[in-house]
Amino acid sequence: MNRFSFNQATAKHWPMPDLVAGCVAAGVRNVGLWREETAAHGLARTTDLVRGAGLTVTSLCRGGFFTTPDRYDDNRRAIDEAATLGAPVLVLVSGGLPDGSRDLAGARRQVGDAIGELVPHALAAGVRLAIEPLHPMFCSDRCVVSTLGQALDLAAPYPAAAVGVVVDTYHLWWDDQVWDQIDRAGRDDRLACFQVADWITPLPAGVLLGRGLPGAGCVDLRRFRSAVDAAGYTGPIEVEVFHEQLWTRPGRDILDAAIAGYRDHVADGSRP
């Protein structure tokens, strides 16, 4: 459980003070936070709350959406927010195609250029930018980076201390090249964040809220954990699930279910 991190999105409607208190009561040491909920509670109040509880913020989600006009200023703010919270990683969701565009390759180049603009600020703040590839079904409207290989190519021109990648099982489980790319990410010291969720079908309308708790679907989650471990990743493992029905349950019930799924389907089964 030392590596387990409870991503706030898994219990989206759990108020921040209750989330923190619930994690402490359950013996959970790590949390992944989201900018919207942090802003709603107040950045300074959230920082004091998690630090006072002895929790570590493993990541802040999200920056990116690099096709929007205010992308530079908003991402600088996101970096600063992560630094204030003590989050070592800012997760980047790149954004989809610009309105009216069909130039997918051009959009990916734009993402790479935008990340490069942020590198000096990220290095100064001590925050690592983590490019998250999303499943190809999100390519048009949410994320033009669809594979781990594409994310690594975008990160390659920049220092590994400044730019890494996210391995999210929900988005990458389908790709038969992912194992080689995880190994590549380890060799290049680019593994910045590891998130787990299961793939369940049928997908709901809109598809965004189709994630399942570990063990609810068809993803070989333990193989992913073994792969990132073999590639040298020793950091936190975030359970991050978006599902409308799950969100109707009490926050502590969700946390307990996430812990159980992590222990049964993600954690190293060879250890007691």
PDB file of C-alpha atoms in Angstrom:
ATOM      1  CA  MET A   1       0.000   0.000   0.000  1.00  0.00           C
ATOM      2  CA  ASN A   2       3.004   2.325   0.163  1.00  0.00           C
ATOM      3  CA  ARG A   3       2.602   3.032  -3.565  1.00  0.00           C
ATOM      4  CA  PHE A   4      -1.194   3.247  -3.675  1.00  0.00           C
ATOM      5  CA  SER A   5      -2.543   6.705  -4.520  1.00  0.00           C
ATOM      6  CA  PHE A   6      -6.224   7.593  -4.585  1.00  0.00           C
ATOM      7  CA  ASN A   7      -6.984   9.902  -7.477  1.00  0.00           C
ATOM      8  CA  GLN A   8      -9.629  12.416  -6.519  1.00  0.00           C
ATOM      9  CA  ALA A   9     -11.607  11.865  -9.711  1.00  0.00           C
ATOM     10  CA  THR A  10     -12.507   8.357  -8.546  1.00  0.00           C
ATOM     11  CA  ALA A  11     -14.785   9.897  -5.896  1.00  0.00           C
ATOM     12  CA  LYS A  12     -15.592  13.073  -7.790  1.00  0.00           C
ATOM     13  CA  HIS A  13     -18.308  14.337  -5.445  1.00  0.00           C
ATOM     14  CA  TRP A  14     -16.435  13.681  -2.184  1.00  0.00           C
ATOM     15  CA  PRO A  15     -15.705  17.088  -0.600  1.00  0.00           C
ATOM     16  CA  MET A  16     -12.026  17.831  -0.176  1.00  0.00           C
ATOM     17  CA  PRO A  17     -11.984  17.760   3.660  1.00  0.00           C
ATOM     18  CA  ASP A  18     -13.856  14.446   3.684  1.00  0.00           C
ATOM     19  CA  LEU A  19     -11.545  13.001   1.043  1.00  0.00           C
ATOM     20  CA  VAL A  20      -8.488  13.890   3.101  1.00  0.00           C
ATOM     21  CA  ALA A  21     -10.014  12.611   6.336  1.00  0.00           C
ATOM     22  CA  GLY A  22     -11.127   9.404   4.618  1.00  0.00           C
ATOM     23  CA  CYS A  23      -7.654   8.728   3.251  1.00  0.00           C
ATOM     24  CA  VAL A  24      -6.082   9.288   6.657  1.00  0.00           C
ATOM     25  CA  ALA A  25      -8.611   6.966   8.309  1.00  0.00           C
ATOM     26  CA  ALA A  26      -7.932   4.270   5.710  1.00  0.00           C
ATOM     27  CA  GLY A  27      -4.154   4.563   6.061  1.00  0.00           C
ATOM     28  CA  VAL A  28      -3.762   5.964   2.542  1.00  0.00           C
ATOM     29  CA  ARG A  29      -0.750   8.255   2.261  1.00  0.00           C
ATOM     30  CA  ASN A  30      -1.028   9.503  -1.323  1.00  0.00           C
ATOM     31  CA  VAL A  31      -3.619  11.423  -3.339  1.00  0.00           C
ATOM     32  CA  GLY A  32      -3.847  12.697  -6.899  1.00  0.00           C
ATOM     33  CA  LEU A  33      -5.682  16.007  -7.147  1.00  0.00           C
ATOM     34  CA  TRP A  34      -7.551  17.918  -9.848  1.00  0.00           C
ATOM     35  CA  ARG A  35      -7.320  21.634 -10.501  1.00  0.00           C
ATOM     36  CA  GLU A  36     -11.065  22.279 -10.534  1.00  0.00           C
ATOM     37  CA  GLU A  37     -11.683  20.738  -7.120  1.00  0.00           C
ATOM     38  CA  THR A  38      -8.545  22.335  -5.713  1.00  0.00           C
ATOM     39  CA  ALA A  39      -9.673  25.754  -6.918  1.00  0.00           C
ATOM     40  CA  ALA A  40     -13.173  25.227  -5.511  1.00  0.00           C
ATOM     41  CA  HIS A  41     -11.760  24.503  -2.059  1.00  0.00           C
ATOM     42  CA  GLY A  42      -9.019  27.088  -2.441  1.00  0.00           C
ATOM     43  CA  LEU A  43      -5.423  26.403  -3.379  1.00  0.00           C
ATOM     44  CA  ALA A  44      -3.951  27.618  -0.082  1.00  0.00           C
ATOM     45  CA  ARG A  45      -6.598  25.809   1.995  1.00  0.00           C
ATOM     46  CA  THR A  46      -6.071  22.585   0.065  1.00  0.00           C
ATOM     47  CA  THR A  47      -2.310  22.825   0.479  1.00  0.00           C
ATOM     48  CA  ASP A  48      -2.628  23.351   4.226  1.00  0.00           C
ATOM     49  CA  LEU A  49      -5.194  20.545   4.492  1.00  0.00           C
ATOM     50  CA  VAL A  50      -3.162  17.841   2.755  1.00  0.00           C
ATOM     51  CA  ARG A  51       0.091  18.840   4.413  1.00  0.00           C
ATOM     52  CA  GLY A  52      -1.520  18.991   7.825  1.00  0.00           C
ATOM     53  CA  ALA A  53      -2.852  15.468   7.279  1.00  0.00           C
ATOM     54  CA  GLY A  54       0.571  14.186   6.229  1.00  0.00           C
ATOM     55  CA  LEU A  55      -0.584  13.288   2.716  1.00  0.00           C
ATOM     56  CA  THR A  56       1.568  13.435  -0.412  1.00  0.00           C
ATOM     57  CA  VAL A  57       0.080  14.855  -3.603  1.00  0.00           C
ATOM     58  CA  THR A  58       1.326  12.501  -6.305  1.00  0.00           C
ATOM     59  CA  SER A  59       0.042  14.444  -9.323  1.00  0.00           C
ATOM     60  CA  LEU A  60      -2.101  17.376 -10.341  1.00  0.00           C
ATOM     61  CA  CYS A  61      -4.442  17.020 -13.275  1.00  0.00           C
ATOM     62  CA  ARG A  62      -4.544  18.681 -15.603  1.00  0.00           C
ATOM     63  CA  GLY A  63      -2.671  20.989 -17.915  1.00  0.00           C
ATOM     64  CA  GLY A  64      -2.560  20.878 -21.684  1.00  0.00           C
ATOM     65  CA  PHE A  65      -5.365  21.532 -24.175  1.00  0.00           C
ATOM     66  CA  PHE A  66      -2.768  23.246 -26.285  1.00  0.00           C
ATOM     67  CA  THR A  67      -5.092  24.290 -29.103  1.00  0.00           C
ATOM     68  CA  THR A  68      -6.866  26.867 -26.915  1.00  0.00           C
ATOM     69  CA  PRO A  69      -5.892  30.538 -27.213  1.00  0.00           C
ATOM     70  CA  ASP A  70      -4.888  31.002 -23.550  1.00  0.00           C
ATOM     71  CA  ARG A  71      -2.921  27.773 -23.348  1.00  0.00           C
ATOM     72  CA  TYR A  72       0.383  29.326 -22.288  1.00  0.00           C
ATOM     73  CA  ASP A  73      -0.889  31.399 -19.376  1.00  0.00           C
ATOM     74  CA  ASP A  74      -3.207  28.665 -18.109  1.00  0.00           C
ATOM     75  CA  ASN A  75      -0.474  26.043 -18.184  1.00  0.00           C
ATOM     76  CA  ARG A  76       1.946  28.325 -16.373  1.00  0.00           C
ATOM     77  CA  ARG A  77      -0.704  28.716 -13.689  1.00  0.00           C
ATOM     78  CA  ALA A  78      -1.139  24.950 -13.569  1.00  0.00           C
ATOM     79  CA  ILE A  79       2.607  24.482 -13.042  1.00  0.00           C
ATOM     80  CA  ASP A  80       2.557  27.016 -10.223  1.00  0.00           C
ATOM     81  CA  GLU A  81      -0.433  25.290  -8.612  1.00  0.00           C
ATOM     82  CA  ALA A  82       1.357  21.944  -8.717  1.00  0.00           C
ATOM     83  CA  ALA A  83       4.440  23.474  -7.132  1.00  0.00           C
ATOM     84  CA  THR A  84       2.357  25.022  -4.349  1.00  0.00           C
ATOM     85  CA  LEU A  85       0.690  21.688  -3.602  1.00  0.00           C
ATOM     86  CA  GLY A  86       4.025  19.889  -3.663  1.00  0.00           C
ATOM     87  CA  ALA A  87       2.904  17.742  -6.603  1.00  0.00           C
ATOM     88  CA  PRO A  88       5.965  16.599  -8.560  1.00  0.00           C
ATOM     89  CA  VAL A  89       3.925  15.921 -11.726  1.00  0.00           C
ATOM     90  CA  LEU A  90       1.480  17.951 -13.814  1.00  0.00           C
ATOM     91  CA  VAL A  91      -0.498  15.643 -16.098  1.00  0.00           C
ATOM     92  CA  LEU A  92      -0.965  17.021 -19.620  1.00  0.00           C
ATOM     93  CA  VAL A  93      -3.945  16.156 -21.823  1.00  0.00           C
ATOM     94  CA  SER A  94      -2.953  17.641 -25.146  1.00  0.00           C
ATOM     95  CA  GLY A  95      -6.325  18.657 -26.612  1.00  0.00           C
ATOM     96  CA  GLY A  96      -7.988  17.576 -29.828  1.00  0.00           C
ATOM     97  CA  LEU A  97      -7.912  18.914 -33.340  1.00  0.00           C
ATOM     98  CA  PRO A  98      -8.355  22.677 -33.686  1.00  0.00           C
ATOM     99  CA  ASP A  99     -11.808  23.696 -34.877  1.00  0.00           C
ATOM    100  CA  GLY A 100     -12.230  22.918 -38.565  1.00  0.00           C
ATOM    101  CA  SER A 101      -8.858  21.194 -38.863  1.00  0.00           C
ATOM    102  CA  ARG A 102      -8.076  17.751 -40.254  1.00  0.00           C
ATOM    103  CA  ASP A 103      -4.314  18.139 -39.847  1.00  0.00           C
ATOM    104  CA  LEU A 104      -3.576  15.556 -37.165  1.00  0.00           C
ATOM    105  CA  ALA A 105       0.188  15.609 -37.655  1.00  0.00           C
ATOM    106  CA  GLY A 106       0.179  19.398 -37.465  1.00  0.00           C
ATOM    107  CA  ALA A 107      -1.806  19.302 -34.239  1.00  0.00           C
ATOM    108  CA  ARG A 108       0.743  16.956 -32.687  1.00  0.00           C
ATOM    109  CA  ARG A 109       3.569  19.286 -33.727  1.00  0.00           C
ATOM    110  CA  GLN A 110       1.689  22.134 -32.081  1.00  0.00           C
ATOM    111  CA  VAL A 111       1.509  20.113 -28.873  1.00  0.00           C
ATOM    112  CA  GLY A 112       5.258  19.501 -28.941  1.00  0.00           C
ATOM    113  CA  ASP A 113       6.009  23.187 -29.520  1.00  0.00           C
ATOM    114  CA  ALA A 114       3.663  24.259 -26.725  1.00  0.00           C
ATOM    115  CA  ILE A 115       5.308  21.872 -24.279  1.00  0.00           C
ATOM    116  CA  GLY A 116       8.688  23.271 -25.232  1.00  0.00           C
ATOM    117  CA  GLU A 117       7.477  26.775 -24.350  1.00  0.00           C
ATOM    118  CA  LEU A 118       6.655  25.553 -20.844  1.00  0.00           C
ATOM    119  CA  VAL A 119       9.879  23.662 -20.135  1.00  0.00           C
ATOM    120  CA  PRO A 120      11.838  26.596 -18.609  1.00  0.00           C
ATOM    121  CA  HIS A 121       8.979  27.413 -16.244  1.00  0.00           C
ATOM    122  CA  ALA A 122       8.525  23.764 -15.274  1.00  0.00           C
ATOM    123  CA  LEU A 123      12.233  23.343 -14.540  1.00  0.00           C
ATOM    124  CA  ALA A 124      12.281  26.487 -12.422  1.00  0.00           C
ATOM    125  CA  ALA A 125       9.227  25.309 -10.475  1.00  0.00           C
ATOM    126  CA  GLY A 126      10.500  21.767  -9.987  1.00  0.00           C
ATOM    127  CA  VAL A 127       7.423  20.282 -11.637  1.00  0.00           C
ATOM    128  CA  ARG A 128       7.612  17.571 -14.269  1.00  0.00           C
ATOM    129  CA  LEU A 129       5.275  17.798 -17.258  1.00  0.00           C
ATOM    130  CA  ALA A 130       3.757  14.389 -17.971  1.00  0.00           C
ATOM    131  CA  ILE A 131       2.271  13.799 -21.424  1.00  0.00           C
ATOM    132  CA  GLU A 132      -0.705  11.462 -21.209  1.00  0.00           C
ATOM    133  CA  PRO A 133      -1.720   9.538 -24.328  1.00  0.00           C
ATOM    134  CA  LEU A 134      -5.466   8.899 -24.494  1.00  0.00           C
ATOM    135  CA  HIS A 135      -7.329   6.127 -26.274  1.00  0.00           C
ATOM    136  CA  PRO A 136      -7.768   6.897 -30.011  1.00  0.00           C
ATOM    137  CA  MET A 137     -11.519   7.417 -29.574  1.00  0.00           C
ATOM    138  CA  PHE A 138     -10.630  10.742 -27.911  1.00  0.00           C
ATOM    139  CA  CYS A 139      -8.316  11.880 -30.694  1.00  0.00           C
ATOM    140  CA  SER A 140     -10.608  14.389 -32.408  1.00  0.00           C
ATOM    141  CA  ASP A 141     -11.867  16.337 -29.427  1.00  0.00           C
ATOM    142  CA  ARG A 142      -9.704  15.652 -26.395  1.00  0.00           C
ATOM    143  CA  CYS A 143      -6.218  14.335 -27.122  1.00  0.00           C
ATOM    144  CA  VAL A 144      -4.309  14.007 -30.404  1.00  0.00           C
ATOM    145  CA  VAL A 145      -1.655  11.947 -28.587  1.00  0.00           C
ATOM    146  CA  SER A 146      -2.951   8.378 -28.774  1.00  0.00           C
ATOM    147  CA  THR A 147       0.006   6.067 -28.115  1.00  0.00           C
ATOM    148  CA  LEU A 148       2.841   5.919 -25.653  1.00  0.00           C
ATOM    149  CA  GLY A 149       5.257   6.036 -28.575  1.00  0.00           C
ATOM    150  CA  GLN A 150       3.799   9.337 -29.759  1.00  0.00           C
ATOM    151  CA  ALA A 151       4.069  10.751 -26.237  1.00  0.00           C
ATOM    152  CA  LEU A 152       7.706   9.679 -25.981  1.00  0.00           C
ATOM    153  CA  ASP A 153       8.489  11.227 -29.365  1.00  0.00           C
ATOM    154  CA  LEU A 154       7.020  14.528 -28.174  1.00  0.00           C
ATOM    155  CA  ALA A 155       8.990  14.374 -24.923  1.00  0.00           C
ATOM    156  CA  ALA A 156      12.292  13.429 -26.555  1.00  0.00           C
ATOM    157  CA  PRO A 157      13.570  16.927 -27.461  1.00  0.00           C
ATOM    158  CA  TYR A 158      13.349  18.117 -23.853  1.00  0.00           C
ATOM    159  CA  PRO A 159      15.159  17.221 -20.625  1.00  0.00           C
ATOM    160  CA  ALA A 160      13.773  14.146 -18.904  1.00  0.00           C
ATOM    161  CA  ALA A 161      13.674  16.114 -15.661  1.00  0.00           C
ATOM    162  CA  ALA A 162      11.166  18.459 -17.276  1.00  0.00           C
ATOM    163  CA  VAL A 163       9.050  16.220 -19.514  1.00  0.00           C
ATOM    164  CA  GLY A 164       7.927  12.646 -18.980  1.00  0.00           C
ATOM    165  CA  VAL A 165       4.947  10.490 -19.869  1.00  0.00           C
ATOM    166  CA  VAL A 166       1.915   8.947 -18.193  1.00  0.00           C
ATOM    167  CA  VAL A 167       1.109   5.260 -18.472  1.00  0.00           C
ATOM    168  CA  ASP A 168      -2.644   4.917 -18.003  1.00  0.00           C
ATOM    169  CA  THR A 169      -3.918   1.374 -18.395  1.00  0.00           C
ATOM    170  CA  TYR A 170      -7.384   2.448 -19.549  1.00  0.00           C
ATOM    171  CA  HIS A 171      -5.941   4.304 -22.517  1.00  0.00           C
ATOM    172  CA  LEU A 172      -3.114   1.956 -23.485  1.00  0.00           C
ATOM    173  CA  TRP A 173      -4.271  -1.602 -22.845  1.00  0.00           C
ATOM    174  CA  TRP A 174      -5.236  -2.190 -26.502  1.00  0.00           C
ATOM    175  CA  ASP A 175      -1.811  -1.342 -27.992  1.00  0.00           C
ATOM    176  CA  ASP A 176       0.415  -4.339 -28.744  1.00  0.00           C
ATOM    177  CA  GLN A 177       3.426  -1.992 -28.916  1.00  0.00           C
ATOM    178  CA  VAL A 178       2.931  -0.668 -25.388  1.00  0.00           C
ATOM    179  CA  TRP A 179       5.302  -3.137 -23.723  1.00  0.00           C
ATOM    180  CA  ASP A 180       8.230  -2.104 -25.910  1.00  0.00           C
ATOM    181  CA  GLN A 181       7.326   1.544 -25.369  1.00  0.00           C
ATOM    182  CA  ILE A 182       7.206   1.144 -21.594  1.00  0.00           C
ATOM    183  CA  ASP A 183      10.686  -0.361 -21.786  1.00  0.00           C
ATOM    184  CA  ARG A 184      11.781   2.555 -23.960  1.00  0.00           C
ATOM    185  CA  ALA A 185      10.310   5.027 -21.462  1.00  0.00           C
ATOM    186  CA  GLY A 186      12.304   3.395 -18.703  1.00  0.00           C
ATOM    187  CA  ARG A 187      15.559   3.520 -20.669  1.00  0.00           C
ATOM    188  CA  ASP A 188      14.980   7.202 -21.392  1.00  0.00           C
ATOM    189  CA  ASP A 189      13.932   7.999 -17.799  1.00  0.00           C
ATOM    190  CA  ARG A 190      10.534   9.287 -18.956  1.00  0.00           C
ATOM    191  CA  LEU A 191       8.133   7.378 -16.682  1.00  0.00           C
ATOM    192  CA  ALA A 192       6.550  10.159 -14.647  1.00  0.00           C
ATOM    193  CA  CYS A 193       3.148   8.800 -13.644  1.00  0.00           C
ATOM    194  CA  PHE A 194       1.327   5.446 -13.584  1.00  0.00           C
ATOM    195  CA  GLN A 195      -2.472   5.354 -13.424  1.00  0.00           C
ATOM    196  CA  VAL A 196      -4.736   2.309 -13.393  1.00  0.00           C
ATOM    197  CA  ALA A 197      -8.353   1.783 -14.378  1.00  0.00           C
ATOM    198  CA  ASP A 198     -10.140  -1.070 -16.060  1.00  0.00           C
ATOM    199  CA  TRP A 199     -11.912  -1.167 -19.426  1.00  0.00           C
ATOM    200  CA  ILE A 200     -15.567  -2.113 -19.207  1.00  0.00           C
ATOM    201  CA  THR A 201     -18.178  -2.515 -21.927  1.00  0.00           C
ATOM    202  CA  PRO A 202     -20.614  -1.428 -23.115  1.00  0.00           C
ATOM    203  CA  LEU A 203     -19.287   2.111 -22.947  1.00  0.00           C
ATOM    204  CA  PRO A 204     -21.722   4.773 -21.773  1.00  0.00           C
ATOM    205  CA  ALA A 205     -22.944   7.588 -23.996  1.00  0.00           C
ATOM    206  CA  GLY A 206     -20.134  10.079 -24.448  1.00  0.00           C
ATOM    207  CA  VAL A 207     -17.620   7.299 -23.564  1.00  0.00           C
ATOM    208  CA  LEU A 208     -15.650   9.506 -21.141  1.00  0.00           C
ATOM    209  CA  LEU A 209     -17.174   7.916 -18.044  1.00  0.00           C
ATOM    210  CA  GLY A 210     -16.554   4.306 -19.060  1.00  0.00           C
ATOM    211  CA  ARG A 211     -13.755   3.397 -16.686  1.00  0.00           C
ATOM    212  CA  GLY A 212     -14.008   0.616 -14.127  1.00  0.00           C
ATOM    213  CA  LEU A 213     -12.369  -0.104 -10.811  1.00  0.00           C
ATOM    214  CA  PRO A 214      -9.434  -2.536 -10.990  1.00  0.00           C
ATOM    215  CA  GLY A 215     -10.780  -6.006 -11.656  1.00  0.00           C
ATOM    216  CA  ALA A 216     -14.086  -4.887 -13.160  1.00  0.00           C
ATOM    217  CA  GLY A 217     -13.006  -5.281 -16.788  1.00  0.00           C
ATOM    218  CA  CYS A 218     -10.628  -6.938 -19.216  1.00  0.00           C
ATOM    219  CA  VAL A 219      -7.251  -5.225 -18.661  1.00  0.00           C
ATOM    220  CA  ASP A 220      -4.281  -7.241 -17.402  1.00  0.00           C
ATOM    221  CA  LEU A 221      -3.412  -4.616 -14.800  1.00  0.00           C
ATOM    222  CA  ARG A 222      -0.767  -6.671 -13.034  1.00  0.00           C
ATOM    223  CA  ARG A 223       1.119  -7.108 -16.297  1.00  0.00           C
ATOM    224  CA  PHE A 224       1.213  -3.320 -16.645  1.00  0.00           C
ATOM    225  CA  ARG A 225       2.485  -2.924 -13.097  1.00  0.00           C
ATOM    226  CA  SER A 226       5.153  -5.546 -13.687  1.00  0.00           C
ATOM    227  CA  ALA A 227       6.175  -3.803 -16.912  1.00  0.00           C
ATOM    228  CA  VAL A 228       6.590  -0.357 -15.351  1.00  0.00           C
ATOM    229  CA  ASP A 229       8.423  -1.901 -12.408  1.00  0.00           C
ATOM    230  CA  ALA A 230      10.799  -3.691 -14.775  1.00  0.00           C
ATOM    231  CA  ALA A 231      11.370  -0.394 -16.576  1.00  0.00           C
ATOM    232  CA  GLY A 232      12.567   1.146 -13.327  1.00  0.00           C
ATOM    233  CA  TYR A 233       9.458   2.970 -12.161  1.00  0.00           C
ATOM    234  CA  THR A 234       9.184   2.908  -8.367  1.00  0.00           C
ATOM    235  CA  GLY A 235       6.699   5.741  -7.901  1.00  0.00           C
ATOM    236  CA  PRO A 236       3.061   5.893  -6.853  1.00  0.00           C
ATOM    237  CA  ILE A 237       0.280   3.986  -8.568  1.00  0.00           C
ATOM    238  CA  GLU A 238      -2.881   6.039  -8.891  1.00  0.00           C
ATOM    239  CA  VAL A 239      -6.319   4.470  -9.150  1.00  0.00           C
ATOM    240  CA  GLU A 240      -8.205   6.906 -11.388  1.00  0.00           C
ATOM    241  CA  VAL A 241     -11.752   5.953 -12.407  1.00  0.00           C
ATOM    242  CA  PHE A 242     -14.523   8.009 -14.022  1.00  0.00           C
ATOM    243  CA  HIS A 243     -17.930   6.386 -13.768  1.00  0.00           C
ATOM    244  CA  GLU A 244     -21.269   8.028 -13.046  1.00  0.00           C
ATOM    245  CA  GLN A 245     -22.697   5.092 -11.102  1.00  0.00           C
ATOM    246  CA  LEU A 246     -19.565   4.778  -8.992  1.00  0.00           C
ATOM    247  CA  TRP A 247     -19.779   8.470  -8.121  1.00  0.00           C
ATOM    248  CA  THR A 248     -23.216   7.957  -6.525  1.00  0.00           C
ATOM    249  CA  ARG A 249     -21.682   5.825  -3.760  1.00  0.00           C
ATOM    250  CA  PRO A 250     -20.359   7.267  -0.487  1.00  0.00           C
ATOM    251  CA  GLY A 251     -16.774   8.399  -0.768  1.00  0.00           C
ATOM    252  CA  ARG A 252     -15.425   5.989   1.818  1.00  0.00           C
ATOM    253  CA  ASP A 253     -17.111   3.065   0.047  1.00  0.00           C
ATOM    254  CA  ILE A 254     -15.430   4.108  -3.200  1.00  0.00           C
ATOM    255  CA  LEU A 255     -12.050   4.390  -1.506  1.00  0.00           C
ATOM    256  CA  ASP A 256     -12.418   0.954   0.086  1.00  0.00           C
ATOM    257  CA  ALA A 257     -13.392  -0.562  -3.281  1.00  0.00           C
ATOM    258  CA  ALA A 258     -10.392   1.100  -4.954  1.00  0.00           C
ATOM    259  CA  ILE A 259      -8.054  -0.273  -2.293  1.00  0.00           C
ATOM    260  CA  ALA A 260      -9.495  -3.773  -2.677  1.00  0.00           C
ATOM    261  CA  GLY A 261      -9.194  -3.641  -6.460  1.00  0.00           C
ATOM    262  CA  TYR A 262      -5.624  -2.403  -6.203  1.00  0.00           C
ATOM    263  CA  ARG A 263      -4.619  -5.158  -3.792  1.00  0.00           C
ATOM    264  CA  ASP A 264      -6.307  -7.928  -5.778  1.00  0.00           C
ATOM    265  CA  HIS A 265      -5.453  -6.900  -9.335  1.00  0.00           C
ATOM    266  CA  VAL A 266      -2.529  -4.448  -9.346  1.00  0.00           C
ATOM    267  CA  ALA A 267      -0.221  -4.941  -6.365  1.00  0.00           C
ATOM    268  CA  ASP A 268       2.609  -7.438  -6.521  1.00  0.00           C
ATOM    269  CA  GLY A 269       0.911 -10.785  -6.017  1.00  0.00           C
ATOM    270  CA  SER A 270       4.174 -12.428  -4.991  1.00  0.00           C
ATOM    271  CA  ARG A 271       4.323 -10.414  -1.770  1.00  0.00           C
ATOM    272  CA  PRO A 272       2.196 -11.037   1.335  1.00  0.00           C
TER     273      PRO A 272
END
